[in-house]
Amino acid sequence: MLLSKVSIKRPYFASILNLLIIIFGLMSYPKLGIEDQPNIELPLITVSVAYSGSNPSTSEELLLKPMEKSFRSITGLKNMNGSAYQNGANVSLEFELDVKADRAIEDVRNKVSQIYFPKDADTPIVEKYEMNGDSILGLTLSSTKLSKRELSNYAIFELKPLIQQIKGVGEIDVIGSQEREVHIELNSALINSMQLSPIKIKNQIASQIVTLPAGLLRTPTSVTGMSTQNIPTTIDSIAKIPLELNPENIIRVEDIAEVKDSVVEARSYGEFNGKQSIFIYIGKKPQSNMVEVSNNIRELIKKINTSQGENLNLSVIFDDSTWISSSIESVKFDLLLGAILAVFVVFIFLHDWRNTVICAVSIPTSIIGTFIVANALNFTLNNLTMLALTLSIGILVDDSIVVIENIHRHRTLGKNIFTAAYDGTAEIGLAAIAVTLAIVAVFIPVAFMEGVIGKFFFEFGITVATSVIISLFVAFTLVPMMSSRLLKDDNHLNSQKNKYALFFDNKFTEFQKKYQNTLRFLLRYKKSTLSGALVILILSVVLLKFVPMTLNIDEDNGKTRISFTLAKDTPLAVSTKRAQEIEKYILSYPGVESVLMRVGGGQLGVASDINYNITLIDPKKRNFTTAQFKQNISENLKHFIQNPEEKVGFGTRDYPLQISILSSNPQSLEQYSQKLIEFINTLPDVKDASSNADDSTYEYKIIPNRVKAASLGVTSQDIANTIRYLYAGEKVGDFFADGRFYDIKIMLPNNNNQTLNSLAGVFIPTRNENSVLLSTIATIEKVKVESVIRHLNGEKEITIKAKYFGKDLAGVTAQINDYMKKTMPFEIKNKLGGDTEFLNESIKIISSTLLLAVLFIFMVLCAQFENFMGPFSIMLSVPLAFSGSFLALIITRQPMSINAIIGIIMLMGLVTKNAILLIEFAQQKTKEGMAVNEGLLESAYVRFRPILMTTLTMVAGMIPLILSTGPGHESRANMGITVVGGLISSAILTLLIVPCFYSFIDESKMKLKNILQRKKQHTHTLKESNTID
């Protein structure tokens, strides 16, 4: 090995190379952002359009359908989900993963610019999905001295700009504020008695509140711009605006309306721990350091609270960076503890502090070096990259252990330290390269998996592969160099050993010989041994059926979301009162630390929707998990249900079971959805299955009499505008005060005393400038309608969702799929959603990755060994590991999750290591003239120590993952248990079965060769006989 030879001869050169890795790694580390998960870019675009006063069916016809028609032709579009609701509509566009998000959003914006929306609709909002784009910090702002409006102005115009100045801060939402707005509240009795049309009133007021350019005034010496300005600055100036009933009769606004200095109508209400306040939700920019952003905001909060004194109080209600920071710190601790345990294993076997130090140096060098690549590829420090480093701990010392142990063996043969360092490294070089490349061959396919999961695990795969490659470099440079300098050049090593070391070595030598004798016996009866191995492999497949499968492991993060839905037509005030009653109950529930309650708001702005963000006390102070709390509280809250329309639910993301059914036949769709819900509710661990078809409400439908209306010159647009101006409100101009502009709106008083009779008594303008009662030209009907109309790829969609509290999500999904195949009408299609869709997609992708990894490993081994027999034998160690993984999951009652599956893929690279060390040395001995079985026995004896050492160091590195109690430990433990179980079973079975399999192949090869030889000789003899004849 040239690299090792140079490193031994030039120690400063080797030291500088490794020192540079450490320096550049330490420089890269502070530049890495901190996230919960990898910051991946997905081509998901959302388009939202607000249209005040529209109902769901109007939103569908005027907003949703035009958007769907336009977007359908965009290249690369995969799925299109649309929703039409009160006051607006939105479309979520999912593109193929090979489409760049920036290109997708540009294409969508181009299409949006070509769509004709109603002139009163707001400008469409086009947004790109950002991973980790949710709010990271929530603040509450309250005051005992400032009014709600003053506090709102402070939050919007002073506090928000201050927070936006902090580096890394993204979107900021201020919720619960009361923004100033001037209301012209018409007296319906007066305007009806005067037969005044709201449209006429609106137009006259709007025409007198203007700011318009008036051209240029040119003088011999200057050119000056002109404008006509009439923006009111006082409430009285609005009240005094004149209105012309006719040329002889002019009145003022104050004669028919009350002008109020008011606030924007509240569509939501929020409390934190029973106290109303203003909430500020703060997001972060991609790639920024979440912890740093949070700390800087907290510093600003301290300064504000200090400077403002008792005037206001600004406090943190949630901070996701604390959970993420704690989770990453927990992983760091697991990493450090794993490294210590791994190094301790080395010391136990080699009982020499010098060897231990040399081995220990490889861990920080490899980990720190990984930060260079992570920074270059814009990775972040997240749970997956940190988990990758933790899982790599045992692997990072593997190469060093194998090299050090072999150097140690060559020293015991009497060689001087320099010769032993070089010969020991050179002899093991091929095997070490093969081991590293086998691991890299596994994780490169993992890094480049297809689908969302591929993007998700890209950083994980590259991190492991990078750390392993650097560890091989360290093993070939730093380890032989340090060994040649630190280890004593003493041929009488046994004289230096203490009693413990001598006792350990003697006992271990006895153990080696027993293993060698056991293997000799198994080689004698190799067919029986291999038959037993076949039984184990069959049992592995059987064991898998007893392992439940799910997407993610429930983590006890102490945070959950519960929803409570009232009847859709419930007013905000009634919803608020009900929400407060439930909030008091939740706050009194054992283990609850805080409750953030919100009524209404959100995209739909439905006052009947109540949401509770609940934070639990520290896990060490409670005797239940977050998942158990969620299940119990959702059951207990059912006692607050007062009618069939009310229900208790979770946040959308907390419904792992989601199924979409779609059809162009709405009646058939709704009937089948009820049938499917009944079946799903019968499944074990499934509760409260429901569909969005239940989300209905009532509305008054105004149906014009076209003949009568036309005879009076009244259009449907006139009727719609008149009603909307009165009941939804309409902006008529701007009001300027305190250096800012505020909206002026015309409307009826929002006093909840509006009746059907008052609606029927509204006057509509006619062609001859007179007015006519609405009731004379239209009928009014109360009808039941959908509160939200949903489409999937242009077809009517119903989504069925259910709570699931079990561990075998895949099994439940399979039962639902079987039921739908047997019962679903031909005109209905289905599409899985939620965790079920992602799980099914992930299993397909990971399965293909598994096969690809097997192929890559085999190709690498063939290239290294220059034959097929060795690699074929080595590959047997892979399925032998699965039995241990499956058994470990069953014993610990753990499900097969995505993390566990990635652990199994990782095993494929790890477990081949033992077989490579075994077969590679056996082939060396065979080339030297030994018989195959003797070579295997010699290899078994010599390689037993490094195989046991590397296996135990990897197991030791995983133990902190399994026993960890820090945040997020559940997912890490799931992967750790899978890997440890596979390592133990593979180590035992590889040492016993792989040599027998290799011997069997060689024996079969020789038999086949002899048969072909005899056949060839027989053919040759026949030819000679025929020639003689």
Coordinates of C-alpha atoms in Angstrom, one line a residue, residues 629-994:
F629 CA -52.9 11.3 25.9
K630 CA -54.1 12.1 22.4
Q631 CA -56.3 8.9 22.4
N632 CA -57.6 9.5 25.9
I633 CA -58.4 13.2 25.6
S634 CA -60.1 12.7 22.2
E635 CA -62.4 10.2 23.8
N636 CA -63.1 12.3 26.9
L637 CA -64.0 15.4 24.8
K638 CA -66.8 13.5 23.2
H639 CA -68.8 14.3 26.4
F640 CA -69.0 17.9 25.1
I641 CA -70.8 16.9 21.9
Q642 CA -74.3 18.3 21.9
N643 CA -75.6 17.2 18.5
P644 CA -74.7 14.8 15.6
E645 CA -73.0 17.5 13.6
E646 CA -70.3 18.0 16.3
K647 CA -67.2 15.9 16.3
V648 CA -63.7 15.6 17.9
G649 CA -60.7 15.2 15.6
F650 CA -57.0 15.7 15.2
G651 CA -54.8 17.9 13.0
T652 CA -54.8 16.8 9.4
R653 CA -51.3 15.4 9.7
D654 CA -52.4 13.2 12.6
Y655 CA -54.7 11.1 10.5
P656 CA -52.4 8.3 9.1
L657 CA -55.4 6.7 7.4
Q658 CA -56.6 8.9 4.5
I659 CA -58.4 7.6 1.4
S660 CA -59.7 9.7 -1.5
I661 CA -62.5 8.4 -3.7
L662 CA -63.5 10.3 -6.8
S663 CA -66.1 10.2 -9.5
S664 CA -68.1 12.3 -11.9
N665 CA -71.2 10.8 -10.3
P666 CA -71.7 12.7 -6.9
Q667 CA -74.6 10.6 -5.7
S668 CA -72.8 7.2 -6.2
L669 CA -69.7 8.7 -4.6
E670 CA -71.5 9.8 -1.4
Q671 CA -73.3 6.5 -1.1
Y672 CA -70.1 4.4 -1.4
S673 CA -68.3 6.7 1.0
Q674 CA -70.8 5.8 3.7
K675 CA -70.4 2.1 3.0
L676 CA -66.6 2.4 3.2
I677 CA -66.7 4.4 6.4
E678 CA -68.8 1.7 8.0
F679 CA -66.3 -1.0 7.1
I680 CA -63.2 1.1 8.2
N681 CA -64.8 1.6 11.6
T682 CA -65.0 -2.2 12.1
L683 CA -61.2 -2.6 11.8
P684 CA -59.0 -3.0 14.9
D685 CA -57.3 0.1 16.4
V686 CA -59.2 2.3 14.0
K687 CA -61.6 4.9 15.4
D688 CA -63.9 7.7 14.2
A689 CA -63.7 7.3 10.4
S690 CA -65.5 10.1 8.7
S691 CA -65.6 11.9 5.4
N692 CA -65.6 15.5 4.3
A693 CA -69.0 14.8 2.6
D694 CA -70.4 15.4 6.1
D695 CA -69.1 19.0 6.0
S696 CA -72.3 20.7 5.0
T697 CA -74.1 23.9 5.9
Y698 CA -77.1 26.0 5.0
E699 CA -77.3 29.1 2.8
Y700 CA -80.0 31.3 1.4
K701 CA -80.2 31.1 -2.3
I702 CA -81.6 34.1 -4.1
I703 CA -83.2 33.1 -7.4
P704 CA -84.1 36.1 -9.7
N705 CA -87.3 36.1 -11.8
R706 CA -85.6 36.8 -15.1
V707 CA -88.7 38.1 -16.9
K708 CA -89.7 40.5 -14.1
A709 CA -86.2 41.7 -13.5
A710 CA -85.5 42.2 -17.2
S711 CA -88.7 44.2 -17.7
L712 CA -87.4 46.7 -15.0
G713 CA -83.9 46.7 -16.3
V714 CA -82.5 44.8 -13.4
T715 CA -79.7 42.4 -14.0
S716 CA -78.6 39.5 -11.8
Q717 CA -75.3 41.4 -11.3
D718 CA -77.2 44.3 -9.8
I719 CA -79.0 42.0 -7.3
A720 CA -75.7 40.2 -6.4
N721 CA -73.8 43.5 -5.9
T722 CA -76.5 45.1 -3.8
I723 CA -76.8 42.1 -1.4
R724 CA -73.0 41.8 -1.2
Y725 CA -72.5 45.5 -0.4
L726 CA -74.9 45.3 2.4
Y727 CA -74.1 41.9 4.0
A728 CA -70.4 41.3 3.1
G729 CA -69.4 45.0 3.0
E730 CA -67.7 46.9 0.2
K731 CA -64.7 49.2 0.2
V732 CA -65.6 52.7 -1.0
G733 CA -62.2 54.4 -0.4
D734 CA -59.3 55.1 2.0
F735 CA -59.1 56.9 5.3
F736 CA -55.8 58.6 6.3
A737 CA -54.8 58.9 9.9
D738 CA -51.6 58.4 12.0
G739 CA -49.6 58.4 8.9
R740 CA -51.3 55.3 7.5
F741 CA -54.2 54.5 5.1
Y742 CA -57.2 52.4 6.3
D743 CA -60.2 51.0 4.5
I744 CA -63.6 52.6 4.5
K745 CA -66.5 50.1 4.1
I746 CA -70.2 50.4 3.5
M747 CA -72.4 47.8 5.1
L748 CA -75.3 47.0 7.3
P749 CA -74.7 47.0 11.1
N750 CA -73.2 43.7 12.2
N751 CA -75.6 43.3 15.2
N752 CA -76.8 39.7 14.6
N753 CA -80.4 41.1 14.3
Q754 CA -80.6 40.5 10.5
T755 CA -83.7 38.6 9.4
L756 CA -85.1 37.0 6.2
N757 CA -87.7 39.8 6.0
S758 CA -85.0 42.5 6.1
L759 CA -83.2 40.6 3.2
A760 CA -86.4 40.5 1.2
G761 CA -87.0 44.2 1.8
V762 CA -83.8 45.3 0.2
F763 CA -84.2 47.8 -2.7
I764 CA -82.6 47.0 -6.0
P765 CA -81.9 49.9 -8.5
T766 CA -83.8 49.8 -11.8
R767 CA -83.1 51.2 -15.3
N768 CA -85.0 54.4 -14.7
E769 CA -83.1 55.2 -11.5
N770 CA -85.9 54.1 -9.3
S771 CA -85.7 51.1 -7.0
V772 CA -87.7 47.8 -6.5
L773 CA -88.0 45.4 -3.6
L774 CA -85.9 42.3 -3.9
S775 CA -89.0 40.2 -3.0
T776 CA -90.9 41.4 -6.1
I777 CA -88.2 40.2 -8.6
A778 CA -86.7 37.2 -6.8
T779 CA -87.5 34.2 -4.5
I780 CA -85.3 33.3 -1.5
E781 CA -84.8 29.6 -0.5
K782 CA -82.9 28.0 2.3
V783 CA -80.9 25.1 1.0
K784 CA -78.3 22.6 2.3
V785 CA -75.0 22.9 0.6
E786 CA -71.4 21.6 1.0
S787 CA -69.3 23.9 3.1
V788 CA -66.2 22.9 1.0
I789 CA -66.3 21.5 -2.5
R790 CA -63.2 19.4 -3.2
H791 CA -61.8 18.2 -6.6
L792 CA -58.9 15.9 -7.4
N793 CA -57.6 16.2 -10.9
G794 CA -60.8 17.9 -11.9
E795 CA -63.2 15.3 -10.5
K796 CA -65.4 15.5 -7.5
E797 CA -63.5 14.0 -4.5
I798 CA -64.5 12.8 -1.1
T799 CA -61.8 12.2 1.5
I800 CA -62.2 9.6 4.2
K801 CA -59.9 9.9 7.2
A802 CA -59.7 7.9 10.4
K803 CA -57.7 7.8 13.7
Y804 CA -55.3 4.9 14.0
F805 CA -53.8 3.8 17.3
G806 CA -52.1 0.6 16.3
K807 CA -48.7 -0.3 14.9
D808 CA -49.5 -2.2 11.7
L809 CA -50.6 0.5 9.3
A810 CA -49.6 -1.6 6.3
G811 CA -51.9 -4.4 7.4
V812 CA -54.9 -2.2 7.9
T813 CA -54.3 -0.5 4.6
A814 CA -54.2 -3.9 2.9
Q815 CA -57.6 -4.9 4.4
I816 CA -59.1 -1.6 3.1
N817 CA -57.6 -2.1 -0.3
D818 CA -59.0 -5.7 -0.5
Y819 CA -62.5 -4.4 0.5
M820 CA -62.4 -1.7 -2.1
K821 CA -61.4 -4.1 -4.9
K822 CA -64.4 -6.3 -4.0
T823 CA -67.0 -3.6 -3.5
M824 CA -66.1 -0.4 -5.3
P825 CA -68.4 0.5 -8.3
F826 CA -66.7 0.8 -11.6
E827 CA -67.4 4.6 -12.0
I828 CA -65.5 5.3 -8.8
K829 CA -61.7 5.5 -8.5
N830 CA -59.6 5.6 -5.3
K831 CA -56.3 7.2 -4.2
L832 CA -54.5 6.6 -0.9
G833 CA -53.4 9.6 1.1
G834 CA -51.7 10.5 4.3
D835 CA -49.2 8.0 5.8
T836 CA -50.7 5.1 3.8
E837 CA -49.8 6.6 0.4
F838 CA -46.3 7.5 1.5
L839 CA -45.7 4.1 3.1
N840 CA -46.8 2.2 0.0
E841 CA -44.7 4.4 -2.2
S842 CA -41.7 4.1 0.1
I843 CA -41.9 0.3 0.3
K844 CA -41.8 0.0 -3.5
I845 CA -38.8 2.4 -3.8
I846 CA -36.9 0.9 -0.9
S847 CA -37.5 -2.6 -2.3
S848 CA -35.9 -1.6 -5.6
T849 CA -33.1 0.1 -3.7
L850 CA -32.5 -3.1 -1.7
L851 CA -32.1 -5.1 -4.9
L852 CA -29.8 -2.4 -6.4
A853 CA -27.7 -2.4 -3.2
V854 CA -27.3 -6.2 -3.4
L855 CA -26.2 -5.9 -7.0
F856 CA -23.7 -3.1 -6.3
I857 CA -22.2 -5.0 -3.3
F858 CA -21.8 -8.1 -5.5
M859 CA -20.2 -6.1 -8.3
V860 CA -17.8 -4.4 -5.9
L861 CA -16.8 -7.7 -4.4
C862 CA -16.3 -9.3 -7.8
A863 CA -14.0 -6.4 -8.8
Q864 CA -12.0 -6.8 -5.6
F865 CA -11.7 -10.6 -5.5
E866 CA -11.5 -11.2 -9.3
N867 CA -13.8 -14.2 -9.0
F868 CA -17.4 -15.1 -8.4
M869 CA -17.1 -17.8 -5.7
G870 CA -15.9 -15.5 -2.9
P871 CA -18.5 -12.8 -3.5
F872 CA -21.3 -15.3 -3.8
S873 CA -20.3 -16.8 -0.4
I874 CA -20.0 -13.4 1.2
M875 CA -23.5 -12.4 0.0
L876 CA -25.0 -15.2 2.1
S877 CA -24.3 -13.1 5.2
V878 CA -27.0 -10.6 4.1
P879 CA -30.1 -12.8 4.5
L880 CA -28.6 -14.3 7.6
A881 CA -28.7 -10.8 9.3
F882 CA -32.4 -10.4 8.6
S883 CA -33.5 -13.2 11.0
G884 CA -31.8 -11.3 13.9
S885 CA -33.4 -8.0 12.9
F886 CA -36.9 -9.5 12.7
L887 CA -36.5 -11.4 15.9
A888 CA -35.2 -8.3 17.7
L889 CA -38.2 -6.2 16.6
I890 CA -40.6 -9.0 17.7
I891 CA -38.9 -9.3 21.2
T892 CA -38.9 -5.5 21.8
R893 CA -42.4 -5.2 20.3
Q894 CA -41.2 -2.7 17.7
P895 CA -42.8 -2.2 14.3
M896 CA -41.1 -2.2 10.9
S897 CA -40.9 1.5 10.1
I898 CA -39.1 3.5 7.5
N899 CA -36.2 3.9 10.0
A900 CA -36.0 0.1 10.6
I901 CA -36.0 -0.5 6.8
I902 CA -33.1 1.9 6.3
G903 CA -31.4 0.1 9.2
I904 CA -31.8 -3.2 7.3
I905 CA -30.3 -1.7 4.2
M906 CA -27.4 -0.4 6.3
L907 CA -27.0 -4.0 7.6
M908 CA -26.3 -5.2 4.1
G909 CA -23.1 -3.2 4.0
L910 CA -22.1 -3.9 7.6
V911 CA -22.6 -7.7 7.8
T912 CA -20.7 -8.4 4.6
K913 CA -17.6 -7.0 6.4
N914 CA -17.2 -10.1 8.6
A915 CA -17.5 -12.4 5.6
I916 CA -15.1 -10.3 3.6
L917 CA -12.4 -10.6 6.3
L918 CA -13.0 -14.3 6.5
I919 CA -13.0 -15.2 2.8
E920 CA -10.3 -12.8 1.8
F921 CA -7.7 -14.3 4.2
A922 CA -8.8 -17.9 3.3
Q923 CA -8.2 -17.1 -0.4
Q924 CA -4.8 -15.7 0.5
K925 CA -3.9 -19.0 2.2
T926 CA -5.4 -21.0 -0.7
K927 CA -3.1 -19.2 -3.1
E928 CA -0.2 -20.0 -0.8
G929 CA -0.9 -23.7 -1.3
M930 CA -3.2 -24.6 1.6
A931 CA -6.3 -26.8 1.0
V932 CA -9.6 -24.9 0.9
N933 CA -10.8 -26.2 4.2
E934 CA -7.5 -25.7 5.9
G935 CA -7.4 -22.2 4.6
L936 CA -10.9 -21.5 6.0
L937 CA -9.9 -22.9 9.4
E938 CA -6.7 -20.8 9.5
S939 CA -8.7 -17.7 8.5
A940 CA -11.3 -18.5 11.1
Y941 CA -8.6 -18.6 13.8
V942 CA -6.7 -15.5 12.6
R943 CA -9.7 -13.3 11.8
F944 CA -11.8 -14.3 14.7
R945 CA -10.5 -11.5 16.9
P946 CA -11.0 -8.6 14.5
I947 CA -14.4 -9.9 13.5
L948 CA -15.5 -10.1 17.1
M949 CA -13.9 -6.7 17.9
T950 CA -15.6 -4.9 15.0
T951 CA -18.9 -6.5 15.6
L952 CA -18.8 -5.5 19.3
T953 CA -17.7 -2.0 18.6
M954 CA -20.6 -1.5 16.2
V955 CA -23.0 -3.0 18.7
A956 CA -21.5 -0.7 21.4
G957 CA -21.9 2.3 19.1
M958 CA -25.6 1.4 18.8
I959 CA -26.4 0.8 22.5
P960 CA -26.8 4.5 23.3
L961 CA -29.4 4.7 20.5
I962 CA -31.4 1.9 22.0
L963 CA -31.2 3.1 25.6
S964 CA -31.5 6.8 24.9
T965 CA -34.3 8.7 26.7
G966 CA -33.8 12.1 25.0
P967 CA -36.2 13.8 22.6
G968 CA -36.8 11.7 19.5
H969 CA -35.3 8.6 21.0
E970 CA -38.2 6.4 19.8
S971 CA -37.2 6.6 16.1
R972 CA -33.5 6.1 16.8
A973 CA -34.2 3.1 19.1
N974 CA -36.2 1.5 16.4
M975 CA -33.3 1.7 13.9
G976 CA -30.8 0.8 16.6
I977 CA -32.7 -2.4 17.6
T978 CA -32.9 -3.5 14.0
V979 CA -29.2 -3.0 13.3
V980 CA -28.0 -4.6 16.6
G981 CA -30.3 -7.6 16.1
G982 CA -28.9 -8.1 12.6
L983 CA -25.3 -7.6 13.6
I984 CA -25.4 -10.2 16.3
S985 CA -27.2 -12.9 14.3
S986 CA -25.0 -12.2 11.3
A987 CA -21.8 -12.4 13.2
I988 CA -22.7 -15.8 14.7
L989 CA -24.1 -17.3 11.5
T990 CA -21.4 -15.8 9.3
L991 CA -18.6 -17.3 11.3
L992 CA -20.3 -20.7 11.2
I993 CA -22.2 -20.9 7.9
V994 CA -20.3 -18.8 5.3

